[in-house]
mmCIF file of C-alpha atoms in Angstrom:
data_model
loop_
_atom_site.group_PDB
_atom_site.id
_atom_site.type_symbol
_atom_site.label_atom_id
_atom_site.label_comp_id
_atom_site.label_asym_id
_atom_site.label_seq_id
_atom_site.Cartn_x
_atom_site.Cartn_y
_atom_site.Cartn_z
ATOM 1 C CA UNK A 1 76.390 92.006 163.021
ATOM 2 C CA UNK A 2 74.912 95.199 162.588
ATOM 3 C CA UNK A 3 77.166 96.497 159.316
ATOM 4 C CA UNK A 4 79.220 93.503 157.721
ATOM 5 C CA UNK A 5 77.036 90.624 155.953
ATOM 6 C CA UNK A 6 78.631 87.126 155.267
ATOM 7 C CA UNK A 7 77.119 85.356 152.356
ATOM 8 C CA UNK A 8 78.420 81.204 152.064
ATOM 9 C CA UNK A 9 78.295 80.664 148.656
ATOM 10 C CA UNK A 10 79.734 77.065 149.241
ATOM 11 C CA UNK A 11 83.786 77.353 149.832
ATOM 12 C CA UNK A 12 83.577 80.611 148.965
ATOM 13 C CA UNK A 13 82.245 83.519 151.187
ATOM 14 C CA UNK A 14 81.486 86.792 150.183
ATOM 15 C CA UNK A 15 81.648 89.926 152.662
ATOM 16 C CA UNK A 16 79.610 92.991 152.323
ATOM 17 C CA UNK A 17 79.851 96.105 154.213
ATOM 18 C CA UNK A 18 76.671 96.864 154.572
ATOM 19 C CA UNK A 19 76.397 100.885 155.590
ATOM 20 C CA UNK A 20 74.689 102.113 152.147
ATOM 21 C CA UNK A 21 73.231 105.375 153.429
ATOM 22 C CA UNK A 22 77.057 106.284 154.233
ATOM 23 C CA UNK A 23 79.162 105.042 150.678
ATOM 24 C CA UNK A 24 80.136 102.278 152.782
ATOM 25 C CA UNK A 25 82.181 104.107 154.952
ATOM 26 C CA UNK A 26 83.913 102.343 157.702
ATOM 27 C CA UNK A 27 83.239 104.109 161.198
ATOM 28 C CA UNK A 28 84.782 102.117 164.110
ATOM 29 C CA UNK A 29 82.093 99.848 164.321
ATOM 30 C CA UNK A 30 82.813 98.514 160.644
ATOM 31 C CA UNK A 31 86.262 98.228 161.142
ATOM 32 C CA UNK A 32 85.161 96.098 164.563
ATOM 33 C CA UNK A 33 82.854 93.822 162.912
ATOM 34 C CA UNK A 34 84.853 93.297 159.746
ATOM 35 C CA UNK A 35 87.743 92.353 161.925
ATOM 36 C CA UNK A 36 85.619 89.745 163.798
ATOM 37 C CA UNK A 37 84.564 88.653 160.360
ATOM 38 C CA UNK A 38 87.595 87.818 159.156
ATOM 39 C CA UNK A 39 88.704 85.746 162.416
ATOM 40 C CA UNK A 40 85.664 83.606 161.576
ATOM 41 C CA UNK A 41 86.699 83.378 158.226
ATOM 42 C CA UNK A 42 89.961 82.248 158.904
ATOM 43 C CA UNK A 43 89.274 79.724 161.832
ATOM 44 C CA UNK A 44 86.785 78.104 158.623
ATOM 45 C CA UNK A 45 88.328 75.532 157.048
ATOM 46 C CA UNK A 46 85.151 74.764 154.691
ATOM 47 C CA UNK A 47 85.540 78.446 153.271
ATOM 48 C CA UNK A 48 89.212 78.304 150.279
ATOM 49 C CA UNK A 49 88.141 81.897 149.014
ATOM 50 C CA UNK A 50 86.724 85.342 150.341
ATOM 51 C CA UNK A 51 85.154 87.929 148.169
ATOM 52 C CA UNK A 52 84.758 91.377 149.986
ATOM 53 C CA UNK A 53 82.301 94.296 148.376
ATOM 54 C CA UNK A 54 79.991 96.930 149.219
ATOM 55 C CA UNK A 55 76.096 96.970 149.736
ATOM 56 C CA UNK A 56 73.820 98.434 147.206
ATOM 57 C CA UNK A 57 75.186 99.823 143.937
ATOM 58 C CA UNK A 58 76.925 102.991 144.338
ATOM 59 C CA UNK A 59 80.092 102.186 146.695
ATOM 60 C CA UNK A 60 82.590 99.557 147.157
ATOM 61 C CA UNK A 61 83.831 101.283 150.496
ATOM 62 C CA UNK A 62 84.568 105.461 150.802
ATOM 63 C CA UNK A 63 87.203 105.106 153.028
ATOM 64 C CA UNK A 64 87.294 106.572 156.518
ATOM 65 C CA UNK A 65 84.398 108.199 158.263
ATOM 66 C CA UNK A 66 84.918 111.887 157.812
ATOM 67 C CA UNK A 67 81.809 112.979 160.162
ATOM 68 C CA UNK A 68 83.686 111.084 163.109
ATOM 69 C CA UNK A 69 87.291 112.167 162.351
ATOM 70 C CA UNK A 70 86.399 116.136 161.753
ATOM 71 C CA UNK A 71 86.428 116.383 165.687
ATOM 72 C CA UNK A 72 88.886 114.229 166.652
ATOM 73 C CA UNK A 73 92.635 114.807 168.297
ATOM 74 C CA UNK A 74 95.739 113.627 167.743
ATOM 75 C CA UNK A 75 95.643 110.718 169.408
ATOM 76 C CA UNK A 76 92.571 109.316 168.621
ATOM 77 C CA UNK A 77 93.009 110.174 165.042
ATOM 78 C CA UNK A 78 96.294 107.324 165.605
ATOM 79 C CA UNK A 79 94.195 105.006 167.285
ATOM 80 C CA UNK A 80 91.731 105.436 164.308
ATOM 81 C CA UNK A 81 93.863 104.731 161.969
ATOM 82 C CA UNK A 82 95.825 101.950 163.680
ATOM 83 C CA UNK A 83 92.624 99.669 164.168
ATOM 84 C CA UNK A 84 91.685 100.376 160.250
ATOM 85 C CA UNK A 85 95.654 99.285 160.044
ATOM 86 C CA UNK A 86 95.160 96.563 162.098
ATOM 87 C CA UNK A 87 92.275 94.626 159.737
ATOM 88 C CA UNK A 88 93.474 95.493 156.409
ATOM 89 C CA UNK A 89 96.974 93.652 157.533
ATOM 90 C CA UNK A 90 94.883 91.030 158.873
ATOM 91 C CA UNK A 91 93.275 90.644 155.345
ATOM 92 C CA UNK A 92 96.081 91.046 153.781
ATOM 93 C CA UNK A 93 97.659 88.291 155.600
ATOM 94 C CA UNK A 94 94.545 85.941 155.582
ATOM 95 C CA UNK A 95 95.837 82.758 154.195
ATOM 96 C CA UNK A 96 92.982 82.345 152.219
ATOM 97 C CA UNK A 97 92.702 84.001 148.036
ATOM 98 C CA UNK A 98 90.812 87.086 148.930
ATOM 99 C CA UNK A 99 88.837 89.108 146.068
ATOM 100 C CA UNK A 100 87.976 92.600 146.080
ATOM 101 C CA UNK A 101 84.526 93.258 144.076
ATOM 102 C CA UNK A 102 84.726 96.889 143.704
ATOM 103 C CA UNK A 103 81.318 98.302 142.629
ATOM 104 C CA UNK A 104 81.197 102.378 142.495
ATOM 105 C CA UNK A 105 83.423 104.197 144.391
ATOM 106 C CA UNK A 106 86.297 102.863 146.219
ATOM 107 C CA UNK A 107 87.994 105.698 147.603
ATOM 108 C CA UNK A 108 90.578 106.291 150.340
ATOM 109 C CA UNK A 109 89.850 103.886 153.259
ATOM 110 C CA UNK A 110 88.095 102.202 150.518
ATOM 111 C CA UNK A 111 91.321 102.029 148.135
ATOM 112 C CA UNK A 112 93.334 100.826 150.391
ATOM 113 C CA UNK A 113 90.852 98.182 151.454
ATOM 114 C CA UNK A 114 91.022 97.062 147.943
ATOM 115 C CA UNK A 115 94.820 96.957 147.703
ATOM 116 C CA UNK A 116 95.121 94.428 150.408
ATOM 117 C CA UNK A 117 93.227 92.348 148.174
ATOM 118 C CA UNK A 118 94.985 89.820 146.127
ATOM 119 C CA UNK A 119 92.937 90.057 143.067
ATOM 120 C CA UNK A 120 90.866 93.337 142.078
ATOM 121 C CA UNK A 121 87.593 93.110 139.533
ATOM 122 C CA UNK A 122 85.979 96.452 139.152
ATOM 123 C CA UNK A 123 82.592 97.454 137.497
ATOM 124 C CA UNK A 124 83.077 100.100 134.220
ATOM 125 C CA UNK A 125 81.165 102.202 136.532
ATOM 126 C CA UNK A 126 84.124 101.619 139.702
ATOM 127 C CA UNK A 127 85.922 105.533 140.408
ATOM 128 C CA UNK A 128 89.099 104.709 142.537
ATOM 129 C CA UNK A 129 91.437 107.373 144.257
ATOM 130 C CA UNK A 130 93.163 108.669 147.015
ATOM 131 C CA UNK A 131 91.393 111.534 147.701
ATOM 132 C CA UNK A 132 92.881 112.496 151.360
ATOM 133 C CA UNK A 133 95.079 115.732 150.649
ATOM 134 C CA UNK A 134 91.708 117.138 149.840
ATOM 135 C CA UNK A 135 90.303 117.410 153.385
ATOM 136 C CA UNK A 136 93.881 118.035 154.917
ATOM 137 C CA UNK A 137 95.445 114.611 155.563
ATOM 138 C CA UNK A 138 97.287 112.338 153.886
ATOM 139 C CA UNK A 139 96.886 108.583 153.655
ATOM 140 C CA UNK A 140 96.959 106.581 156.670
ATOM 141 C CA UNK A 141 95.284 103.424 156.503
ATOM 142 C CA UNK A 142 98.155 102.074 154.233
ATOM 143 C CA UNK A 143 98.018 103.844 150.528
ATOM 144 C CA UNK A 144 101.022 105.525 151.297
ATOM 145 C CA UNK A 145 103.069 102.424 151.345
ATOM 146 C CA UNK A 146 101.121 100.441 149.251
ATOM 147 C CA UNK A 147 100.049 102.096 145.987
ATOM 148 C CA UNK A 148 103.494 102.463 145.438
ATOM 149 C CA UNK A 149 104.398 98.822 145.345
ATOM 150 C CA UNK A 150 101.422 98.023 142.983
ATOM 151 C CA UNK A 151 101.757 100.977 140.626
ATOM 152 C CA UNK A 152 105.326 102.304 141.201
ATOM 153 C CA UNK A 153 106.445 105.610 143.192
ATOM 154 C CA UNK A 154 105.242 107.981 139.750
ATOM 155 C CA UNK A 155 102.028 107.203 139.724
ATOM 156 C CA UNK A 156 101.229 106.870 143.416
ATOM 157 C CA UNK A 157 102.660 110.754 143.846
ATOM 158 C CA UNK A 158 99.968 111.931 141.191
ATOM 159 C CA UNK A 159 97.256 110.292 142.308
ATOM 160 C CA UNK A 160 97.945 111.298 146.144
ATOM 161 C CA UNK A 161 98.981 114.649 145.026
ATOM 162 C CA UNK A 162 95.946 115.721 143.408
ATOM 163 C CA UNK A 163 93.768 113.373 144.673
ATOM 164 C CA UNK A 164 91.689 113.007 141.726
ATOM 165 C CA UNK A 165 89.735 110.052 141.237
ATOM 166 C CA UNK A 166 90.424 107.524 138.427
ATOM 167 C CA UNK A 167 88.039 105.444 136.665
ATOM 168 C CA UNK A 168 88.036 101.424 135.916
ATOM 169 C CA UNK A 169 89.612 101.497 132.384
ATOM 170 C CA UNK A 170 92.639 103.341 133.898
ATOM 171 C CA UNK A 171 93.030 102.050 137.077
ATOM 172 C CA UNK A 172 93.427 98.297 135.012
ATOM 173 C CA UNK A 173 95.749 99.969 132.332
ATOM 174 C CA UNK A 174 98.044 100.768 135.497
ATOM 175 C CA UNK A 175 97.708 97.529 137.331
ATOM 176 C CA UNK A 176 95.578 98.798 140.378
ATOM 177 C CA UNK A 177 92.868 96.447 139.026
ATOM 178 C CA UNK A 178 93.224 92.948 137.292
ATOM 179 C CA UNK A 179 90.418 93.786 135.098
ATOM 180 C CA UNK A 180 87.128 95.320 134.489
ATOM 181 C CA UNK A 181 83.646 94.048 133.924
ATOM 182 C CA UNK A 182 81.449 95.819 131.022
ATOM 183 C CA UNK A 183 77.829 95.778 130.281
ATOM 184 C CA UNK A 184 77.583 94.422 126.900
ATOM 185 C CA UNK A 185 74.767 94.404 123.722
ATOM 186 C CA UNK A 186 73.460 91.363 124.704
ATOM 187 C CA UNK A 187 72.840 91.739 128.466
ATOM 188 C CA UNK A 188 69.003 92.468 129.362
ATOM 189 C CA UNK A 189 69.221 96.305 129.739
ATOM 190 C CA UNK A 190 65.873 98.334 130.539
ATOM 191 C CA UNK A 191 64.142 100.205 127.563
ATOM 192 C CA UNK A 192 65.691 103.960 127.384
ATOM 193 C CA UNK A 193 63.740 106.439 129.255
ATOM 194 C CA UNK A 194 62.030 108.714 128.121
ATOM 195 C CA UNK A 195 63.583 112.480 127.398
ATOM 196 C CA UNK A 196 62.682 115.171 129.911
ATOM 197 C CA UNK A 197 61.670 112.206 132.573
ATOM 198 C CA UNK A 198 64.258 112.902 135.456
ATOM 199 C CA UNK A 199 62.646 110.085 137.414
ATOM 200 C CA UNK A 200 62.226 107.612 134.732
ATOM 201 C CA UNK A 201 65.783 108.518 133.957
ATOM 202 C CA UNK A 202 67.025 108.272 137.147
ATOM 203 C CA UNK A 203 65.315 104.696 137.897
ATOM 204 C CA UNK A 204 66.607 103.469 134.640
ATOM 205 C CA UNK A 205 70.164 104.195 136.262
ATOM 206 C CA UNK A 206 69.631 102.365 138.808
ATOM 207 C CA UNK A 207 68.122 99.544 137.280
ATOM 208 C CA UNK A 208 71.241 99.264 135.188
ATOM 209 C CA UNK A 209 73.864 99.726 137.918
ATOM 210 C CA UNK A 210 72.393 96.698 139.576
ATOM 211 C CA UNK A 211 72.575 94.281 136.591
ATOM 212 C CA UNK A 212 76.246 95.494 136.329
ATOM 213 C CA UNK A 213 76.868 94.894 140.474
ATOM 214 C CA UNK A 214 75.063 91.402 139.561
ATOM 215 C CA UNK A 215 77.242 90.904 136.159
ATOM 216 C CA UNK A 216 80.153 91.813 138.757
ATOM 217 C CA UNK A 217 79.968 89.557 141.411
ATOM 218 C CA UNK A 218 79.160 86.596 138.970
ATOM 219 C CA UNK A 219 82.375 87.586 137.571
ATOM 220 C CA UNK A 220 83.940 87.313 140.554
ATOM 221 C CA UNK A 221 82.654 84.468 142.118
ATOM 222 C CA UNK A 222 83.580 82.755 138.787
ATOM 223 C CA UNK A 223 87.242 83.992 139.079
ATOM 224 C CA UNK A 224 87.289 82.654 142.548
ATOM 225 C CA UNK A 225 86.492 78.913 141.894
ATOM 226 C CA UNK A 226 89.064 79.130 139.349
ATOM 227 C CA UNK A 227 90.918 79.792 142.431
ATOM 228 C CA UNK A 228 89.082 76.666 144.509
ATOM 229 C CA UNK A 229 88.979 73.778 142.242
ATOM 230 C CA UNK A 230 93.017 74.581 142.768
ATOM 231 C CA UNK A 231 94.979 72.923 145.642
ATOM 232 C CA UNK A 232 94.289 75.099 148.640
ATOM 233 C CA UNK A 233 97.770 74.527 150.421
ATOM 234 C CA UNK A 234 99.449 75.172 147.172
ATOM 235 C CA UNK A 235 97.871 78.350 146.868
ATOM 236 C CA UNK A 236 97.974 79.583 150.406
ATOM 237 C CA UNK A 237 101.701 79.172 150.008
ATOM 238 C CA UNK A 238 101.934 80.781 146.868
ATOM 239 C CA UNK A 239 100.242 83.955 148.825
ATOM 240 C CA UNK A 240 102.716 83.695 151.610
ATOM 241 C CA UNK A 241 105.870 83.741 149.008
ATOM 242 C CA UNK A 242 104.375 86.509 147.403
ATOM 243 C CA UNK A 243 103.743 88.985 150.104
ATOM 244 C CA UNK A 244 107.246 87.818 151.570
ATOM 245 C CA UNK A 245 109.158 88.322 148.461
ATOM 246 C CA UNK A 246 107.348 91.781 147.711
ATOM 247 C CA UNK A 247 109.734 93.507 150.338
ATOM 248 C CA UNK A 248 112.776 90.522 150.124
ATOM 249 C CA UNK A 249 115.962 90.889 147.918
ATOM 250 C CA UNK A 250 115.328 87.838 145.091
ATOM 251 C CA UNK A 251 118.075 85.873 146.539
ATOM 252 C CA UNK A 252 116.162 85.831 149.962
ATOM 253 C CA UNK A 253 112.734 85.436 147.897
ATOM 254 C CA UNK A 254 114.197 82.387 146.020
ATOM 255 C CA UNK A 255 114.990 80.477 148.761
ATOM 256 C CA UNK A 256 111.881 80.992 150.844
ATOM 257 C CA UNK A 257 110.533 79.578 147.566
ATOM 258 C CA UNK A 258 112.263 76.268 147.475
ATOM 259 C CA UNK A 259 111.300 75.839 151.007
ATOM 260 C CA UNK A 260 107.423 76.580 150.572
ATOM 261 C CA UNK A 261 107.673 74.678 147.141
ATOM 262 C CA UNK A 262 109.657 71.543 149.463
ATOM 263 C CA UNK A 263 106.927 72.052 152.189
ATOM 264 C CA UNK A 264 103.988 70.973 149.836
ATOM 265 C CA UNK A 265 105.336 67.714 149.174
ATOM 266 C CA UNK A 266 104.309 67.227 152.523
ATOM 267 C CA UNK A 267 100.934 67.342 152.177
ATOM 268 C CA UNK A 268 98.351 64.806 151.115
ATOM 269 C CA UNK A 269 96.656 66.604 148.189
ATOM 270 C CA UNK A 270 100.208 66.985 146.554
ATOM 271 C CA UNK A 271 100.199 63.278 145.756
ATOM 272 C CA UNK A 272 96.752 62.724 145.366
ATOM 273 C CA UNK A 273 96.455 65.784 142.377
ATOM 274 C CA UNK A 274 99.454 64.781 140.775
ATOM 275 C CA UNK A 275 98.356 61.003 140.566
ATOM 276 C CA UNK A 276 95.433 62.000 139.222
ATOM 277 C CA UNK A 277 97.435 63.810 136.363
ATOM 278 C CA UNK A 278 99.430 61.100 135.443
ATOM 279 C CA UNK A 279 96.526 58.680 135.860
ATOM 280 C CA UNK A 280 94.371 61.019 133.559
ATOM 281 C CA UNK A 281 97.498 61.118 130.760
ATOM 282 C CA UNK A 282 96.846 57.385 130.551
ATOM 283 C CA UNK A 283 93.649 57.385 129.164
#
């Protein structure tokens, strides 16, 4: 595939959208290929984890392709957005733990990627926002509906309202990301450049934006074999309970509960791990 790169990393597989010269901005083909990505990802039993992120080190995703949609009508601007629709539900829905690594600038299209996530690490240098009403639309690929639901109906108006962007620290302190990965004193940063050097300067950034990417999908691939070394079924239940209770009254939520909880005791590894505990309290 032409703009989506899958990277094995053994039961874990990491997907990169892979249009730098454009933020990562997802034209129709993106949205194509990622969708065929995620079909092979799902049919993949060896794979328990997906991490998604953006190529080089300056965007997670930008959202929708605003050099395509500028000339568009009405009803192509709905089919647009209902095939974008279309693969964020299917990721979303993707039985497997999926991580979003979000590295720059995750931003409309690019948000609500991200929110469809189940888990959300972002770089200190990550700006997030739903920038839409600033070109003359509003969300449509899903940040309507979903911001709300992560970081409540307040909070979803300002940031859609003005469409300002937020950065990492806030976007964690609100619950839009589970946390945030820092360059610290002891990782190996370049020497300062020197003053009045604009391109010394400049490849210093860059330099140091791609330790932090590398720093943040470390992070992240770390977080997800916490996930792994977990029973899958158990967790790909716990993600289907989840998602269902997130729009179920609790007494409907509670009960689908008892019968995913009842439905594990039906599977193999269920006896196996818990053997293994009692076996390993002998000792």
């Amino acid at each position: 595939m032409k703009y989506i790169q899958l990277e094995p990393h053994g039961d874990i597989a990491v997907v990169k959208i892979n249009r730098p010269e454009a933020l990562n901005a997802m034209n129709v083909d993106v949205i194509a290929e990622l969708s065929r990505t995620i079909d092979i990802l799902a049919a993949d039993d060896r794979i328990k984890c997906v991490i998604i992120t953006g190529a080089g080190e300056r965007a997670f995703c930008a959202g929708a392709d605003i050099a395509f949609m500028v000339n568009i009508e009405p009803m192509a601007a709905e089919k647009y957005a209902s095939s974008a629709q279309a693969v964020l539900n299917k990721i979303e829905k993707l039985e497997k733990p999926v991580i979003a690594a979000v590295n720059g600038f995750a931003l409309g299209g690019g948000c609500e990627l991200a929110m469809v996530c189940d888990i959300r690490i972002a770089s200190e240098n990550a700006k997030i926002g739903q920038p839409e009403v600033t070109i003359g639309i509003p969300p449509g690929w899903g940040g309507t509906q979903r911001l709300l639901r992560i970081v409540g109906p307040a909070k979803a108006k300002e940031m859609i309202f003005t469409g300002k962007m937020i950065a990492a620290d806030e976007a964690a302190s609100i619950g839009l990301v589970n946390r945030v990965v820092k360059l610290e004193t002891g990782d190996q940063l370049p020497p300062e450049a020197a003053k009045g050097d604009p391109a010394a300067e400049k490849a210093r950034t860059l330099e140091v934006a791609k330790i932090l990417n590398k720093k943040l999908m470390a992070d992240c691939i770390a977080f997800a074999k916490e996930i792994t070394k977990n029973s899958f079924n158990a967790v790909k239940v716990s993600k289907m309970l989840i998602n269902r209770g997130m729009d179920s009254d609790i007494e409907t939520g509670l009960r689908l509960e008892i019968y995913g909880w009842a439905l594990c005791f039906a599977h193999d590894d269920r006896k196996t791990m818990m053997t293994a505990f009692l076996n390993k309290g002998k000792k």
